[in-house]
XYZ file of C-alpha atoms in Angstrom:
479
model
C 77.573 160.996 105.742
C 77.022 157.331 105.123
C 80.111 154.808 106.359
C 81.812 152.915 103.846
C 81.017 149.252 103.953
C 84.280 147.025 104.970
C 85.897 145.527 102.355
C 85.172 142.311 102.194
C 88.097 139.798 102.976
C 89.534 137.667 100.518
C 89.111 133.477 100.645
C 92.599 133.719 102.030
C 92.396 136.300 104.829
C 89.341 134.128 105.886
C 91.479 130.988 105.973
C 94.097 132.573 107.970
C 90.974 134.124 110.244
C 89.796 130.627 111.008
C 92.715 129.321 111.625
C 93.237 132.057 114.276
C 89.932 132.024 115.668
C 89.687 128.384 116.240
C 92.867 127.421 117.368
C 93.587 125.459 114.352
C 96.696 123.267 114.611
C 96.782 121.710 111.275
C 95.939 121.974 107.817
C 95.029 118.746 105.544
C 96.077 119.281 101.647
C 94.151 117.127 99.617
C 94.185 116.245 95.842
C 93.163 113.505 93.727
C 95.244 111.324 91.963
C 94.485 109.878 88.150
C 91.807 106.781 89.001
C 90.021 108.634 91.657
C 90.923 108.538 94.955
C 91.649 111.458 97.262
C 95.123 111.844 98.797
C 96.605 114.166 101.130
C 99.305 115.572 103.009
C 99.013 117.545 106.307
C 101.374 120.467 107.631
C 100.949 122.459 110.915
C 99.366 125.607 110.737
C 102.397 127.774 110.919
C 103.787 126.354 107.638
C 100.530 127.954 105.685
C 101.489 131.382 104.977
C 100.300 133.922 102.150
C 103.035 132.725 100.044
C 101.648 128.844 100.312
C 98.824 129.813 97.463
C 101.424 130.600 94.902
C 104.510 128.137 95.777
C 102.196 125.472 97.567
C 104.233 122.286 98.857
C 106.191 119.712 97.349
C 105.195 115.635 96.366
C 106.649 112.833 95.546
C 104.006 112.124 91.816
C 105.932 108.947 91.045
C 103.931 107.461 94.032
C 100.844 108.498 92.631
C 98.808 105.788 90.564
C 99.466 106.590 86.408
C 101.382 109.745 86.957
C 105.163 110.446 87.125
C 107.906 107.965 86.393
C 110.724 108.434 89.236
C 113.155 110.237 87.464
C 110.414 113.381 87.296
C 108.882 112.953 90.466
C 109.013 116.430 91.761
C 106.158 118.113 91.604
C 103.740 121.023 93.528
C 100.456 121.239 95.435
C 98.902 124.412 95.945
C 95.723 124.782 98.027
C 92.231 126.480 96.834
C 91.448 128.969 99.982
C 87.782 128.804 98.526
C 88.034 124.669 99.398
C 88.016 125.447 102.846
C 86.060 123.235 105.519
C 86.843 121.921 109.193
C 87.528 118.804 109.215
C 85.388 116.949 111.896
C 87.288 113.768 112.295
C 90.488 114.622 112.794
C 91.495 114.787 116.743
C 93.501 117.759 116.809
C 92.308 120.537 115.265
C 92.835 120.735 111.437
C 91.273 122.103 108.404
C 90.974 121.016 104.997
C 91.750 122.217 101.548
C 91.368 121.056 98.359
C 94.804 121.606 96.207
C 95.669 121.885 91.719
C 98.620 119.638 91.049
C 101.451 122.247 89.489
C 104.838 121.369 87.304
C 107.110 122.670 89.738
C 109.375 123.738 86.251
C 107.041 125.637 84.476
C 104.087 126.192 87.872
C 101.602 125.187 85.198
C 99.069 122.862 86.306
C 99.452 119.532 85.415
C 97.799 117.851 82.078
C 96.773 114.592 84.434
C 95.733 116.437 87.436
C 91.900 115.727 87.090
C 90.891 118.821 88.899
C 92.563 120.720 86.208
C 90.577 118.892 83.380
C 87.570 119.901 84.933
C 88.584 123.709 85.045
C 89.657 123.271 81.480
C 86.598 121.624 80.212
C 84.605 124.960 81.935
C 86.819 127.630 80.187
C 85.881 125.484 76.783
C 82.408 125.772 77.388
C 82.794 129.461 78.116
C 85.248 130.079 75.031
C 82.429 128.688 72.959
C 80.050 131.616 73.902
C 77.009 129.072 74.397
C 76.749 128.772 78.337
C 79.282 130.445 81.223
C 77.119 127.919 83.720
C 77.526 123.831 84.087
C 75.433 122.869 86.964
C 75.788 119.043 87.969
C 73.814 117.442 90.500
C 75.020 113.737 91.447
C 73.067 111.131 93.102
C 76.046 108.537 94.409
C 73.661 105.693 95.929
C 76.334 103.238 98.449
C 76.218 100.635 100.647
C 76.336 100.798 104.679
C 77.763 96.959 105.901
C 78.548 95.647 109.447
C 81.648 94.076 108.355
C 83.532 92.795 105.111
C 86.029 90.314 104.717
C 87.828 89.745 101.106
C 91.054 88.210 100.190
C 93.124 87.300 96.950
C 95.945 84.626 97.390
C 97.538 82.824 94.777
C 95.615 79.653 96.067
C 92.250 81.281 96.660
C 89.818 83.982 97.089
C 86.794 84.649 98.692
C 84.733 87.991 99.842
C 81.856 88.357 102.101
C 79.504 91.347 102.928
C 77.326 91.330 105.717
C 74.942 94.040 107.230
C 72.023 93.700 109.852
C 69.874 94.800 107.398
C 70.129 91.718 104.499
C 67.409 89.267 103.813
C 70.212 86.680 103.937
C 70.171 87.378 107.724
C 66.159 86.552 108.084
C 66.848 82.947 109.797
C 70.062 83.795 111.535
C 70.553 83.322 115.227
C 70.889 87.055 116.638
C 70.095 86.592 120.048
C 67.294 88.126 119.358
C 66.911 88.364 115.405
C 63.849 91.016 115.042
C 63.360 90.497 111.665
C 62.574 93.819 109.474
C 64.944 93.302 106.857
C 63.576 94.367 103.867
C 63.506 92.299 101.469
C 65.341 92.091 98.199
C 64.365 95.411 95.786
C 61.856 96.406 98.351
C 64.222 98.385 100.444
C 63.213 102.374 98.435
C 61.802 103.154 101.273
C 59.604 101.670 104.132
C 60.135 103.493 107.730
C 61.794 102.223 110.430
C 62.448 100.022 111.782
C 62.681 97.946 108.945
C 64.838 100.975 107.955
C 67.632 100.589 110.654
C 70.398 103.526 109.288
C 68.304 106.330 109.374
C 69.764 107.798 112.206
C 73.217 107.506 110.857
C 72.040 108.960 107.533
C 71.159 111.690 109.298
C 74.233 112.210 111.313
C 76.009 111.850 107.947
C 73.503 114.577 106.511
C 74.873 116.676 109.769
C 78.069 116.995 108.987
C 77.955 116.706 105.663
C 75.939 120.605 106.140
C 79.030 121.479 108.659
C 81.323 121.088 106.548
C 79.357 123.152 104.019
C 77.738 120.778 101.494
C 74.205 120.951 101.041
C 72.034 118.509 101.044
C 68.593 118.080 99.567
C 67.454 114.891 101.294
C 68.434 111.111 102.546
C 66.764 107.744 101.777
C 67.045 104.041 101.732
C 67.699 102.672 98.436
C 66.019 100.089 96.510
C 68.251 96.851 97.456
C 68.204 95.047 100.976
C 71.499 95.005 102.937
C 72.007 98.623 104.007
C 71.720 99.993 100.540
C 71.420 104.293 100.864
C 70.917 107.297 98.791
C 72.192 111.263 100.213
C 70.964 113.869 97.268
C 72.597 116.715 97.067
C 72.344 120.272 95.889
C 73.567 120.364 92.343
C 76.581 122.936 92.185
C 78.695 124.619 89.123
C 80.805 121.538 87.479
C 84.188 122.000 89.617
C 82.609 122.539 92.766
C 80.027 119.829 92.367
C 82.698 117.231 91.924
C 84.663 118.952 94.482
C 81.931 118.201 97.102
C 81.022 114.796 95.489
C 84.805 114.039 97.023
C 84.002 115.892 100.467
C 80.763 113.559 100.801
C 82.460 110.579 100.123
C 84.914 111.301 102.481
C 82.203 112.714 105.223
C 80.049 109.130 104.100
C 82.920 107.080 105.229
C 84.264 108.579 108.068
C 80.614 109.000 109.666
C 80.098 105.261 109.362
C 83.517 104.160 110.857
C 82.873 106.706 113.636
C 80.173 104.204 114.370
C 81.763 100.346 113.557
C 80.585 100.557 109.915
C 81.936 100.641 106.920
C 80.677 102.094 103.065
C 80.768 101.219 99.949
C 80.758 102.862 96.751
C 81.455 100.022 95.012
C 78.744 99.588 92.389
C 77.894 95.723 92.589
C 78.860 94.442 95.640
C 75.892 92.177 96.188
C 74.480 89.520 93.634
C 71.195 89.506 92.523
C 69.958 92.824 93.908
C 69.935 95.931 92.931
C 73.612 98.009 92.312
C 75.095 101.266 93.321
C 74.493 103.888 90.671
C 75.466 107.496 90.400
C 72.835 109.420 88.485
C 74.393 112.730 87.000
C 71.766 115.830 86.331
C 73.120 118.502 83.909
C 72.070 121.679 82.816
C 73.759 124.815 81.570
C 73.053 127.996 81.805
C 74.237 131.519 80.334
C 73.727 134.773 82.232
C 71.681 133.339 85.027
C 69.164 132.148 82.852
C 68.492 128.437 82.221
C 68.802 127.273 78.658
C 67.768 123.347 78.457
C 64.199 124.697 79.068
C 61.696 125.444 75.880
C 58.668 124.117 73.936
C 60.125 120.854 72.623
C 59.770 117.424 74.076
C 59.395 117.175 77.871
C 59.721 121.193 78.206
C 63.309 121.311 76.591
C 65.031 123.650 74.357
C 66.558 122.388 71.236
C 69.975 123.393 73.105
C 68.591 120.567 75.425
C 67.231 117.827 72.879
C 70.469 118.345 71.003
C 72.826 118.211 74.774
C 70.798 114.158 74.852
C 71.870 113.621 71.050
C 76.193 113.898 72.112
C 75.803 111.943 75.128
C 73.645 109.029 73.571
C 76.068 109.103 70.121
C 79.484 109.126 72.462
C 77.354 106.850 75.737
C 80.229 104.218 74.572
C 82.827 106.151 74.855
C 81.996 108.038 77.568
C 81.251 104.945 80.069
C 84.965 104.798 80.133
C 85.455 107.805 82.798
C 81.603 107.549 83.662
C 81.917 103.713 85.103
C 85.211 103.217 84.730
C 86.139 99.868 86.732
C 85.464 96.291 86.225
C 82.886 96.155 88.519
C 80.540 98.801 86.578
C 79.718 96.368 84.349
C 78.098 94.184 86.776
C 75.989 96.352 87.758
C 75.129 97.782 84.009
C 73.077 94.501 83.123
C 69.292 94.133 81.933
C 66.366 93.333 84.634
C 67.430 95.720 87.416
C 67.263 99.757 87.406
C 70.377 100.032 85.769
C 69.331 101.607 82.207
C 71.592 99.633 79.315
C 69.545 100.831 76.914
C 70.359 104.073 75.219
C 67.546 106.236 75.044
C 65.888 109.105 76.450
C 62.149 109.411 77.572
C 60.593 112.244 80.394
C 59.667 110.596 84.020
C 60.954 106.963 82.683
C 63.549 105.805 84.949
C 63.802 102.813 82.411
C 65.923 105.265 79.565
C 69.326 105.817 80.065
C 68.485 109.281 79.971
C 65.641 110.702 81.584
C 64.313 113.958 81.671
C 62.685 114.610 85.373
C 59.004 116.451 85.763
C 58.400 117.123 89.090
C 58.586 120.891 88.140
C 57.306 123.080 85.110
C 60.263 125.695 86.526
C 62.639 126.694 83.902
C 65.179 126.892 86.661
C 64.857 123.137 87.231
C 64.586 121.900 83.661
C 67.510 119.566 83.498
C 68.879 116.280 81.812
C 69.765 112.904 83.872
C 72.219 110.570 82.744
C 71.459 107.012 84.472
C 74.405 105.404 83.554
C 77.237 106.477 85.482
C 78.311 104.730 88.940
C 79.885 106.130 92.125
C 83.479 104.786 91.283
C 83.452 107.441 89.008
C 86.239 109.986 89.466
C 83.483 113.135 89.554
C 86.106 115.686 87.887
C 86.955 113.200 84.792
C 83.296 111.977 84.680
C 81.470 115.537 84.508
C 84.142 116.654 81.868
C 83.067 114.007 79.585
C 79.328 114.851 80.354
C 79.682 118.188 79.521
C 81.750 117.321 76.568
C 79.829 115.103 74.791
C 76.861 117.125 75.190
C 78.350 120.328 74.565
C 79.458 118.295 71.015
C 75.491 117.453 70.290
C 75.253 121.512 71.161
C 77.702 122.191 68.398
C 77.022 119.592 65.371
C 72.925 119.798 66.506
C 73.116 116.255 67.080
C 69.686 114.688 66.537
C 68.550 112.210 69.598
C 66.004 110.707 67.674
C 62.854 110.096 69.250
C 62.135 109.349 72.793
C 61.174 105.580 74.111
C 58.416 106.476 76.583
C 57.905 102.480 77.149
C 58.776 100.962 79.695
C 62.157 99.452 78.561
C 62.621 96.434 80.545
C 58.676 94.840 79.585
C 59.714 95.282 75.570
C 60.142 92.199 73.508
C 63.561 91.541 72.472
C 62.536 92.505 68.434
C 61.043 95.742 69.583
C 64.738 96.541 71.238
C 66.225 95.401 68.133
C 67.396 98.878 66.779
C 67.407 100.071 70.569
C 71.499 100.293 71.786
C 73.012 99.226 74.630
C 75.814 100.354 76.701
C 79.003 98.277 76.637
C 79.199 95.130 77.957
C 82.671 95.644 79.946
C 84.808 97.879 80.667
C 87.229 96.486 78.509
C 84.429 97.196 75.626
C 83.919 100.867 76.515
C 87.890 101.246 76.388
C 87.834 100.385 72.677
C 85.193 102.871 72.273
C 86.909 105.699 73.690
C 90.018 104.331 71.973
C 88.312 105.012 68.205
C 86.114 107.963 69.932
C 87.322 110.888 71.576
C 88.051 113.403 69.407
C 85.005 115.267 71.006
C 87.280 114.883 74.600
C 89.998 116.819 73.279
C 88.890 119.760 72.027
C 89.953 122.848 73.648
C 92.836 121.011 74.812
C 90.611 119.569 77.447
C 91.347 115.855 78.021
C 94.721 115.831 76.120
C 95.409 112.998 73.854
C 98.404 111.541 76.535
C 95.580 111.526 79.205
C 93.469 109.562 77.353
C 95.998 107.285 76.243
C 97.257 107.274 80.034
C 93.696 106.407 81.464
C 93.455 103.140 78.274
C 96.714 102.087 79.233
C 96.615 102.431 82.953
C 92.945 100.976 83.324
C 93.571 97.859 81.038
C 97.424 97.166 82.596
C 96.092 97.238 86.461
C 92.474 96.131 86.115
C 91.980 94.298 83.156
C 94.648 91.890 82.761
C 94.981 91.267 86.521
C 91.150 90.503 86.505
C 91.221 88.183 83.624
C 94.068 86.077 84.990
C 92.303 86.168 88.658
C 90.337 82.656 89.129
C 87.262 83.161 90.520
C 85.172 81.584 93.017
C 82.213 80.859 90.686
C 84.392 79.003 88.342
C 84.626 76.558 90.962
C 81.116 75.795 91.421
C 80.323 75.206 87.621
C 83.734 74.005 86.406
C 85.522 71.989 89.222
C 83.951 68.589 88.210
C 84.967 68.685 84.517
């Protein structure tokens, strides 16, 4: 007689297995707060206990940026045992997982918890019937510097960048300088040693795979100054912005591990090329892939009509999508940075682009050029998904493709040709008068989006429009 196979253990027995196995003294509970950034909170091992994925841990919200006023502060974590990974930089031995924000009143999860928009905006596309599968595959491009310097003071300001790597360095006194900086948009992707980080890349790409991300392969980016690019694998919609929040965090802790520093950040240097975080999207429905047809480029109508929500709502949807001041330095004309709304196949000129370098079904997919790395990945992929899944629905017609290239047309042949908002204080008012399409199926509810307007014009806005800056001096001081 044949032996029955094991059963096979849970997420959470194999949390509590690792934990054993490797001595593990700690365990890191991280969550991200409204804007974007991950937080955490760490508790020995001992205090994780079967119980700890139903009651998780208590917070203080009213600390968190655009959440809880003080008076209803109280409120839960509780940890995903699939999130799982070791946590390499971290002295004493301590793992990592990734936590759902909870009302500790009712234990639902939270309306603003951003991880729990991005599970909502999932079971919407599955109530729907038309896909059970989002994959998203993000391209966040950042910069590696040597050192940074910035400062805000109510009599002055200043920043400065610097990196071994910038063409502003050519004539500086190094003791020796060796040259090979590359020069400005030249820097996609000559060998080294003009390329000087790809070792580190590739210790980033190391423990990027420890941890359990996968990665599809590391470059050099276009601008000069230590810009880089680490694809990876694209993932189902939570997960992929799950791991888009592990590789930042991996990114940054590699380079301080060796007296650097990253940037996502999407404009940090003038006059070259900007950080960008190209999104690909496809969905499929019983393991089959379903942007992939006859039509234009090799796409389904499903597809063609996914392009026609995200160009109508590309307005609106640059508010979660690049949603800082700084996005909109970065979303101007002459540099790879697509302003213009429209789609073409192979033109990295379109706002949307649909790749070819296969005829697989499997990898028929649609890339939106717009978004930047500041993006918080869980709000940013719900909106995606969103405003495509609304082309899906009302068969949205994306007109037809601009196969030109964009940035050699004339300004009358872009006449009828959109653009994206000029500032983020622009693509607020669009998602202001459009987002009825973001709150269906109770997926971005209408006091998040009011939250995010509010929050994003009070902290960013109005600070940055009563902030003097440098420039100002050097055209206005002599009036």
């Amino acid at each position: 007689m044949a032996k029955a196979k094991p059963k096979a253990k849970t997420s959470r027995e194999r949390v509590f297995d690792f934990i054993k196995e490797n001595d593990i003294k700690f365990v890191d509970l991280k969550f991200m707060d409204f804007p974007g950034q991950w937080q955490h909170l760490t508790v020995p091992a001992t205090q994780l206990e079967d119980s700890s994925f139903e009651n998780g841990f208590g917070f203080d919200a009213s600390s968190m940026r655009g959440w809880k006023a003080i008076n209803e502060s109280d409120m839960l974590i509780i940890p995903d045992p699939e999130t799982m990974f070791f946590d390499p930089f971290i002295e004493i031995p301590t793992i990592s997982l990734t936590c759902d924000v909870y009302e500790p009143s009712t234990k639902e999860k939270y309306t603003r918890c951003p991880r729990n928009i991005a599970q909502k905006a999932i079971a919407y596309l599955q109530s729907t019937g038309i896909a059970d599968t989002a994959y998203f595959g993000p391209e966040a491009e950042f910069f590696v510097f040597d050192d940074v310097r910035y400062d805000s003071q109510p009599n002055g300001c200043f920043y400065q960048v610097d990196s071994i790597e910038g063409k502003w360095n050519s004539g500086r006194e190094e003791n020796p300088n060796l040259g090979y900086k590359p020069r400005y948009k030249e820097g996609y992707f000559p060998v080294p040693p003009t390329d000087q980080l790809m070792d580190l890349r590739n210790e980033m790409v190391m423990n990027l795979i420890n941890c359990g991300v996968e990665v599809e392969a590391q470059h050099h980016e276009v601008a000069s100054g230590g810009q880089c690019e680490i694809d990876l694998r694209y993932q189902p919609l939570v997960k992929a912005a799950d791991q888009l929040l592990m590789f930042k965090y991996i990114v940054k802790n590699t380079a301080r591990l060796n007296n650097r520093t990253v940037t996502y950040m999407p404009k940090p240097i003038v006059g070259d090329n900007g950080s960008g975080m190209h999104v690909h999207t496809s969905f499929w429905k019983n393991g089959k892939p379903l942007f992939a047809g006859t039509g234009y480029a090799g796409l389904s109508e499903m597809g063609l009509y996914f392009i026609g929500g995200l160009l109508k709502h590309a307005a609106s949807l640059l508010a979660f999508t690049n949603p800082i001041t700084n996005s909109y330095k970065r979303l101007v004309p002459g540099f790879e940075a697509p302003v213009n709304l429209a789609y073409s196949q192979r033109n990295r000129s379109a706002s949307i682009r649909i790749p070819m370098y296969s005829t697989s079904p499997k990898a028929k997919r649609v890339e939106f050029r717009c978004p930047d790395p500041a993006a918080n990945p869980y709000l940013a992929f719900s909106a995606i998904l969103l405003a495509g899944l609304d082309g899906i629905v009302n068969r949205i017609d994306p007109g037809d493709p601009l196969d030109k290239d964009i940035y050699d047309m004339s300004p009358e042949e872009l006449k009828g040709v959109p653009s994206t908002p000029g500032s983020l204080e622009d693509a607020l008012k669009a998602l202001a008068e459009d987002h009825e399409y973001l709150v269906k199926g109770d997926v971005f509810t209408e006091d998040v989006i009011q939250a995010w307007i509010q929050y994003k014009i009070e902290k960013e806005i109005r600070p940055m429009a009563l902030q003097p800056h440098p420039f100002e001096f050097t055209m206005y001081y002599d009036v």
